[in-house]
């Protein structure tokens, strides 16, 4: 059983649409990351959350610790948002010097003009 | 601007060759990680290091070794490359603190023929 589940796996949207990507996890965590990977490979960290909600431009990330669930929202989507979005959790049991991350399999988003 | 730099974006190697993937970070981070990323499987941890000359096996260490002689450099070694090691390889670094971000390199796409 995967400890981090993302949905959907693939998502196609029209420019301007509101997009939601979901992440559920089954373990105790100290933090949750949302990452973005464009074609070509490099990964960029969008958010790191341990509670509540964060907003950066058109991106909003929320986390519900009790329900072990996080969402990434993109408002007014644009073709340049096309990328793979990856949820990753930092496990409590790997705390201290290890700082290991467990990754979801990613959501491939394609925004059409 | 923080940087994690991988020595190559693309590599093509022959079966049986010894392959070195280099990663350098300029943030004085203690922790460094090597992942491989495959379609449908997401990112999987190969090895990580939490200090110079220290290393720990991740989820899939078979066929790989690592070297960390200096704090800023973490090398992944494929002792005898095989076709099933064709993959995208990503290096990351972080501090030990549980709620600090991880920073990723741009990735190396390795093809073993």
PDB file of N, CA and C in Angstrom, chain B residues 36-109:
ATOM      1  N   UNK B  36      15.894   7.915  -7.853  1.00  0.00           N
ATOM      2  CA  UNK B  36      15.598   7.673  -9.250  1.00  0.00           C
ATOM      3  C   UNK B  36      14.094   7.787  -9.457  1.00  0.00           C
ATOM      4  N   UNK B  37      13.738   8.228 -10.648  1.00  0.00           N
ATOM      5  CA  UNK B  37      12.342   8.482 -10.957  1.00  0.00           C
ATOM      6  C   UNK B  37      11.968   7.711 -12.207  1.00  0.00           C
ATOM      7  N   UNK B  38      10.956   6.860 -12.086  1.00  0.00           N
ATOM      8  CA  UNK B  38      10.506   6.043 -13.206  1.00  0.00           C
ATOM      9  C   UNK B  38       9.008   6.205 -13.382  1.00  0.00           C
ATOM     10  N   UNK B  39       8.533   6.143 -14.622  1.00  0.00           N
ATOM     11  CA  UNK B  39       7.097   6.308 -14.887  1.00  0.00           C
ATOM     12  C   UNK B  39       6.265   5.316 -14.080  1.00  0.00           C
ATOM     13  N   UNK B  40       5.246   5.832 -13.432  1.00  0.00           N
ATOM     14  CA  UNK B  40       4.356   4.987 -12.646  1.00  0.00           C
ATOM     15  C   UNK B  40       4.865   4.621 -11.272  1.00  0.00           C
ATOM     16  N   UNK B  41       6.127   4.905 -10.987  1.00  0.00           N
ATOM     17  CA  UNK B  41       6.710   4.533  -9.695  1.00  0.00           C
ATOM     18  C   UNK B  41       7.079   5.746  -8.845  1.00  0.00           C
ATOM     19  N   UNK B  42       7.126   6.912  -9.443  1.00  0.00           N
ATOM     20  CA  UNK B  42       7.492   8.101  -8.695  1.00  0.00           C
ATOM     21  C   UNK B  42       8.969   8.109  -8.334  1.00  0.00           C
ATOM     22  N   UNK B  43       9.316   8.904  -7.338  1.00  0.00           N
ATOM     23  CA  UNK B  43      10.705   8.997  -6.883  1.00  0.00           C
ATOM     24  C   UNK B  43      10.966   7.958  -5.806  1.00  0.00           C
ATOM     25  N   UNK B  44      12.061   7.270  -5.952  1.00  0.00           N
ATOM     26  CA  UNK B  44      12.463   6.274  -4.968  1.00  0.00           C
ATOM     27  C   UNK B  44      13.881   6.568  -4.491  1.00  0.00           C
ATOM     28  N   UNK B  45      14.079   6.454  -3.186  1.00  0.00           N
ATOM     29  CA  UNK B  45      15.362   6.808  -2.583  1.00  0.00           C
ATOM     30  C   UNK B  45      16.374   5.680  -2.771  1.00  0.00           C
ATOM     31  N   UNK B  46      17.551   6.036  -3.312  1.00  0.00           N
ATOM     32  CA  UNK B  46      18.607   5.052  -3.528  1.00  0.00           C
ATOM     33  C   UNK B  46      19.540   5.035  -2.315  1.00  0.00           C
ATOM     34  N   UNK B  47      20.127   6.180  -2.019  1.00  0.00           N
ATOM     35  CA  UNK B  47      21.026   6.353  -0.884  1.00  0.00           C
ATOM     36  C   UNK B  47      20.868   7.768  -0.352  1.00  0.00           C
ATOM     37  N   UNK B  48      21.203   7.945   0.904  1.00  0.00           N
ATOM     38  CA  UNK B  48      21.343   9.293   1.421  1.00  0.00           C
ATOM     39  C   UNK B  48      22.529   9.378   2.359  1.00  0.00           C
ATOM     40  N   UNK B  49      22.927  10.603   2.606  1.00  0.00           N
ATOM     41  CA  UNK B  49      24.085  10.855   3.462  1.00  0.00           C
ATOM     42  C   UNK B  49      23.745  12.005   4.385  1.00  0.00           C
ATOM     43  N   UNK B  50      24.027  11.855   5.670  1.00  0.00           N
ATOM     44  CA  UNK B  50      23.737  12.930   6.614  1.00  0.00           C
ATOM     45  C   UNK B  50      24.997  13.607   7.127  1.00  0.00           C
ATOM     46  N   UNK B  51      26.143  13.203   6.592  1.00  0.00           N
ATOM     47  CA  UNK B  51      27.388  13.864   6.973  1.00  0.00           C
ATOM     48  C   UNK B  51      28.488  13.360   6.049  1.00  0.00           C
ATOM     49  N   UNK B  52      29.607  14.056   6.070  1.00  0.00           N
ATOM     50  CA  UNK B  52      30.744  13.617   5.269  1.00  0.00           C
ATOM     51  C   UNK B  52      31.131  12.194   5.673  1.00  0.00           C
ATOM     52  N   UNK B  53      31.388  11.383   4.663  1.00  0.00           N
ATOM     53  CA  UNK B  53      31.797   9.983   4.813  1.00  0.00           C
ATOM     54  C   UNK B  53      30.723   9.090   5.438  1.00  0.00           C
ATOM     55  N   UNK B  54      29.525   9.623   5.667  1.00  0.00           N
ATOM     56  CA  UNK B  54      28.429   8.812   6.191  1.00  0.00           C
ATOM     57  C   UNK B  54      27.439   8.546   5.070  1.00  0.00           C
ATOM     58  N   UNK B  55      26.859   7.340   5.065  1.00  0.00           N
ATOM     59  CA  UNK B  55      25.875   7.004   4.038  1.00  0.00           C
ATOM     60  C   UNK B  55      24.909   5.984   4.608  1.00  0.00           C
ATOM     61  N   UNK B  56      23.697   6.045   4.093  1.00  0.00           N
ATOM     62  CA  UNK B  56      22.669   5.102   4.501  1.00  0.00           C
ATOM     63  C   UNK B  56      21.945   4.613   3.254  1.00  0.00           C
ATOM     64  N   UNK B  57      21.581   3.347   3.250  1.00  0.00           N
ATOM     65  CA  UNK B  57      20.820   2.811   2.129  1.00  0.00           C
ATOM     66  C   UNK B  57      19.394   3.317   2.167  1.00  0.00           C
ATOM     67  N   UNK B  58      18.888   3.601   0.985  1.00  0.00           N
ATOM     68  CA  UNK B  58      17.486   3.942   0.844  1.00  0.00           C
ATOM     69  C   UNK B  58      16.683   2.705   0.500  1.00  0.00           C
ATOM     70  N   UNK B  59      15.638   2.903  -0.270  1.00  0.00           N
ATOM     71  CA  UNK B  59      14.739   1.798  -0.593  1.00  0.00           C
ATOM     72  C   UNK B  59      15.277   0.864  -1.660  1.00  0.00           C
ATOM     73  N   UNK B  60      16.118   1.384  -2.569  1.00  0.00           N
ATOM     74  CA  UNK B  60      16.570   0.573  -3.716  1.00  0.00           C
ATOM     75  C   UNK B  60      18.071   0.744  -3.948  1.00  0.00           C
ATOM     76  N   UNK B  61      18.918   0.319  -3.025  1.00  0.00           N
ATOM     77  CA  UNK B  61      20.358   0.545  -3.174  1.00  0.00           C
ATOM     78  C   UNK B  61      21.086  -0.447  -4.076  1.00  0.00           C
ATOM     79  N   UNK B  62      20.425  -1.537  -4.434  1.00  0.00           N
ATOM     80  CA  UNK B  62      21.119  -2.599  -5.168  1.00  0.00           C
ATOM     81  C   UNK B  62      21.634  -2.089  -6.512  1.00  0.00           C
ATOM     82  N   UNK B  63      22.905  -2.374  -6.769  1.00  0.00           N
ATOM     83  CA  UNK B  63      23.517  -1.966  -8.028  1.00  0.00           C
ATOM     84  C   UNK B  63      24.136  -0.574  -7.988  1.00  0.00           C
ATOM     85  N   UNK B  64      24.028   0.073  -6.823  1.00  0.00           N
ATOM     86  CA  UNK B  64      24.552   1.440  -6.672  1.00  0.00           C
ATOM     87  C   UNK B  64      25.475   1.521  -5.457  1.00  0.00           C
ATOM     88  N   UNK B  65      26.373   2.481  -5.496  1.00  0.00           N
ATOM     89  CA  UNK B  65      27.125   2.872  -4.317  1.00  0.00           C
ATOM     90  C   UNK B  65      27.249   4.395  -4.342  1.00  0.00           C
ATOM     91  N   UNK B  66      27.700   4.965  -3.230  1.00  0.00           N
ATOM     92  CA  UNK B  66      27.824   6.418  -3.148  1.00  0.00           C
ATOM     93  C   UNK B  66      29.135   6.781  -2.469  1.00  0.00           C
ATOM     94  N   UNK B  67      29.482   8.052  -2.647  1.00  0.00           N
ATOM     95  CA  UNK B  67      30.691   8.582  -2.020  1.00  0.00           C
ATOM     96  C   UNK B  67      30.414  10.008  -1.583  1.00  0.00           C
ATOM     97  N   UNK B  68      30.816  10.307  -0.328  1.00  0.00           N
ATOM     98  CA  UNK B  68      30.708  11.684   0.144  1.00  0.00           C
ATOM     99  C   UNK B  68      31.993  12.022   0.894  1.00  0.00           C
ATOM    100  N   UNK B  69      32.951  12.484   0.147  1.00  0.00           N
ATOM    101  CA  UNK B  69      34.261  12.858   0.695  1.00  0.00           C
ATOM    102  C   UNK B  69      34.284  14.303   1.180  1.00  0.00           C
ATOM    103  N   UNK B  70      33.435  15.142   0.592  1.00  0.00           N
ATOM    104  CA  UNK B  70      33.317  16.536   1.006  1.00  0.00           C
ATOM    105  C   UNK B  70      31.850  16.859   1.225  1.00  0.00           C
ATOM    106  N   UNK B  71      31.598  17.815   2.096  1.00  0.00           N
ATOM    107  CA  UNK B  71      30.214  18.120   2.481  1.00  0.00           C
ATOM    108  C   UNK B  71      29.369  18.534   1.282  1.00  0.00           C
ATOM    109  N   UNK B  72      29.968  19.249   0.330  1.00  0.00           N
ATOM    110  CA  UNK B  72      29.169  19.798  -0.755  1.00  0.00           C
ATOM    111  C   UNK B  72      28.940  18.820  -1.906  1.00  0.00           C
ATOM    112  N   UNK B  73      29.596  17.672  -1.895  1.00  0.00           N
ATOM    113  CA  UNK B  73      29.551  16.784  -3.064  1.00  0.00           C
ATOM    114  C   UNK B  73      29.102  15.381  -2.669  1.00  0.00           C
ATOM    115  N   UNK B  74      28.137  14.874  -3.440  1.00  0.00           N
ATOM    116  CA  UNK B  74      27.603  13.527  -3.186  1.00  0.00           C
ATOM    117  C   UNK B  74      27.543  12.817  -4.525  1.00  0.00           C
ATOM    118  N   UNK B  75      28.291  11.747  -4.651  1.00  0.00           N
ATOM    119  CA  UNK B  75      28.406  11.052  -5.926  1.00  0.00           C
ATOM    120  C   UNK B  75      27.660   9.728  -5.889  1.00  0.00           C
ATOM    121  N   UNK B  76      26.968   9.433  -6.963  1.00  0.00           N
ATOM    122  CA  UNK B  76      26.291   8.143  -7.139  1.00  0.00           C
ATOM    123  C   UNK B  76      27.074   7.339  -8.166  1.00  0.00           C
ATOM    124  N   UNK B  77      27.358   6.092  -7.824  1.00  0.00           N
ATOM    125  CA  UNK B  77      28.192   5.250  -8.687  1.00  0.00           C
ATOM    126  C   UNK B  77      27.409   4.003  -9.087  1.00  0.00           C
ATOM    127  N   UNK B  78      27.389   3.755 -10.381  1.00  0.00           N
ATOM    128  CA  UNK B  78      26.850   2.510 -10.905  1.00  0.00           C
ATOM    129  C   UNK B  78      28.065   1.655 -11.258  1.00  0.00           C
ATOM    130  N   UNK B  79      28.315   0.650 -10.474  1.00  0.00           N
ATOM    131  CA  UNK B  79      29.549  -0.124 -10.622  1.00  0.00           C
ATOM    132  C   UNK B  79      29.626  -0.823 -11.980  1.00  0.00           C
ATOM    133  N   UNK B  80      28.504  -1.335 -12.448  1.00  0.00           N
ATOM    134  CA  UNK B  80      28.442  -2.005 -13.746  1.00  0.00           C
ATOM    135  C   UNK B  80      27.050  -1.765 -14.299  1.00  0.00           C
ATOM    136  N   UNK B  81      26.937  -0.732 -15.126  1.00  0.00           N
ATOM    137  CA  UNK B  81      25.620  -0.277 -15.556  1.00  0.00           C
ATOM    138  C   UNK B  81      24.843  -1.366 -16.274  1.00  0.00           C
ATOM    139  N   UNK B  82      23.554  -1.402 -16.003  1.00  0.00           N
ATOM    140  CA  UNK B  82      22.672  -2.343 -16.685  1.00  0.00           C
ATOM    141  C   UNK B  82      21.487  -1.582 -17.260  1.00  0.00           C
ATOM    142  N   UNK B  83      20.819  -2.208 -18.231  1.00  0.00           N
ATOM    143  CA  UNK B  83      19.725  -1.510 -18.918  1.00  0.00           C
ATOM    144  C   UNK B  83      18.590  -1.153 -17.962  1.00  0.00           C
ATOM    145  N   UNK B  84      18.405  -1.925 -16.894  1.00  0.00           N
ATOM    146  CA  UNK B  84      17.324  -1.585 -15.956  1.00  0.00           C
ATOM    147  C   UNK B  84      17.676  -0.406 -15.053  1.00  0.00           C
ATOM    148  N   UNK B  85      18.849   0.151 -15.235  1.00  0.00           N
ATOM    149  CA  UNK B  85      19.207   1.378 -14.535  1.00  0.00           C
ATOM    150  C   UNK B  85      18.992   2.615 -15.408  1.00  0.00           C
ATOM    151  N   UNK B  86      18.436   2.417 -16.585  1.00  0.00           N
ATOM    152  CA  UNK B  86      18.005   3.554 -17.395  1.00  0.00           C
ATOM    153  C   UNK B  86      16.885   4.269 -16.654  1.00  0.00           C
ATOM    154  N   UNK B  87      17.089   5.543 -16.352  1.00  0.00           N
ATOM    155  CA  UNK B  87      16.131   6.256 -15.510  1.00  0.00           C
ATOM    156  C   UNK B  87      16.511   7.727 -15.437  1.00  0.00           C
ATOM    157  N   UNK B  88      15.653   8.497 -14.769  1.00  0.00           N
ATOM    158  CA  UNK B  88      15.978   9.874 -14.387  1.00  0.00           C
ATOM    159  C   UNK B  88      16.506   9.829 -12.963  1.00  0.00           C
ATOM    160  N   UNK B  89      17.661  10.435 -12.740  1.00  0.00           N
ATOM    161  CA  UNK B  89      18.274  10.462 -11.412  1.00  0.00           C
ATOM    162  C   UNK B  89      18.252  11.886 -10.876  1.00  0.00           C
ATOM    163  N   UNK B  90      17.769  12.029  -9.652  1.00  0.00           N
ATOM    164  CA  UNK B  90      17.641  13.349  -9.028  1.00  0.00           C
ATOM    165  C   UNK B  90      18.396  13.377  -7.714  1.00  0.00           C
ATOM    166  N   UNK B  91      19.162  14.438  -7.541  1.00  0.00           N
ATOM    167  CA  UNK B  91      19.883  14.670  -6.308  1.00  0.00           C
ATOM    168  C   UNK B  91      19.141  15.752  -5.525  1.00  0.00           C
ATOM    169  N   UNK B  92      19.183  15.656  -4.207  1.00  0.00           N
ATOM    170  CA  UNK B  92      18.559  16.676  -3.364  1.00  0.00           C
ATOM    171  C   UNK B  92      19.422  16.907  -2.132  1.00  0.00           C
ATOM    172  N   UNK B  93      19.237  18.070  -1.516  1.00  0.00           N
ATOM    173  CA  UNK B  93      19.925  18.333  -0.262  1.00  0.00           C
ATOM    174  C   UNK B  93      18.989  19.067   0.684  1.00  0.00           C
ATOM    175  N   UNK B  94      19.275  18.940   1.969  1.00  0.00           N
ATOM    176  CA  UNK B  94      18.472  19.633   2.975  1.00  0.00           C
ATOM    177  C   UNK B  94      19.270  19.725   4.268  1.00  0.00           C
ATOM    178  N   UNK B  95      18.773  20.549   5.195  1.00  0.00           N
ATOM    179  CA  UNK B  95      19.316  20.527   6.545  1.00  0.00           C
ATOM    180  C   UNK B  95      18.585  19.441   7.329  1.00  0.00           C
ATOM    181  N   UNK B  96      19.090  19.060   8.490  1.00  0.00           N
ATOM    182  CA  UNK B  96      18.421  18.002   9.250  1.00  0.00           C
ATOM    183  C   UNK B  96      17.077  18.409   9.836  1.00  0.00           C
ATOM    184  N   UNK B  97      16.837  19.701  10.018  1.00  0.00           N
ATOM    185  CA  UNK B  97      15.619  20.140  10.689  1.00  0.00           C
ATOM    186  C   UNK B  97      14.393  19.604   9.969  1.00  0.00           C
ATOM    187  N   UNK B  98      13.441  19.101  10.759  1.00  0.00           N
ATOM    188  CA  UNK B  98      12.286  18.408  10.193  1.00  0.00           C
ATOM    189  C   UNK B  98      11.466  19.275   9.260  1.00  0.00           C
ATOM    190  N   UNK B  99      11.422  20.546   9.531  1.00  0.00           N
ATOM    191  CA  UNK B  99      10.532  21.390   8.750  1.00  0.00           C
ATOM    192  C   UNK B  99      11.270  22.284   7.780  1.00  0.00           C
ATOM    193  N   UNK B 100      12.451  21.868   7.401  1.00  0.00           N
ATOM    194  CA  UNK B 100      13.160  22.614   6.368  1.00  0.00           C
ATOM    195  C   UNK B 100      12.958  21.970   5.014  1.00  0.00           C
ATOM    196  N   UNK B 101      13.042  22.793   4.002  1.00  0.00           N
ATOM    197  CA  UNK B 101      12.806  22.309   2.654  1.00  0.00           C
ATOM    198  C   UNK B 101      13.958  21.466   2.142  1.00  0.00           C
ATOM    199  N   UNK B 102      13.632  20.646   1.156  1.00  0.00           N
ATOM    200  CA  UNK B 102      14.657  19.965   0.373  1.00  0.00           C
ATOM    201  C   UNK B 102      14.783  20.696  -0.963  1.00  0.00           C
ATOM    202  N   UNK B 103      15.986  20.779  -1.464  1.00  0.00           N
ATOM    203  CA  UNK B 103      16.252  21.430  -2.742  1.00  0.00           C
ATOM    204  C   UNK B 103      16.774  20.378  -3.712  1.00  0.00           C
ATOM    205  N   UNK B 104      16.258  20.448  -4.950  1.00  0.00           N
ATOM    206  CA  UNK B 104      16.560  19.415  -5.927  1.00  0.00           C
ATOM    207  C   UNK B 104      17.443  19.939  -7.052  1.00  0.00           C
ATOM    208  N   UNK B 105      18.239  19.043  -7.605  1.00  0.00           N
ATOM    209  CA  UNK B 105      18.967  19.339  -8.827  1.00  0.00           C
ATOM    210  C   UNK B 105      18.060  19.221 -10.043  1.00  0.00           C
ATOM    211  N   UNK B 106      18.616  19.471 -11.206  1.00  0.00           N
ATOM    212  CA  UNK B 106      17.818  19.502 -12.432  1.00  0.00           C
ATOM    213  C   UNK B 106      17.609  18.114 -13.020  1.00  0.00           C
ATOM    214  N   UNK B 107      18.273  17.113 -12.457  1.00  0.00           N
ATOM    215  CA  UNK B 107      18.073  15.751 -12.930  1.00  0.00           C
ATOM    216  C   UNK B 107      19.076  15.343 -13.988  1.00  0.00           C
ATOM    217  N   UNK B 108      19.405  14.060 -13.999  1.00  0.00           N
ATOM    218  CA  UNK B 108      20.244  13.463 -15.038  1.00  0.00           C
ATOM    219  C   UNK B 108      19.466  12.308 -15.652  1.00  0.00           C
ATOM    220  N   UNK B 109      19.223  12.415 -16.951  1.00  0.00           N
ATOM    221  CA  UNK B 109      18.530  11.315 -17.634  1.00  0.00           C
ATOM    222  C   UNK B 109      19.588  10.374 -18.179  1.00  0.00           C
TER     223      UNK B 109
END
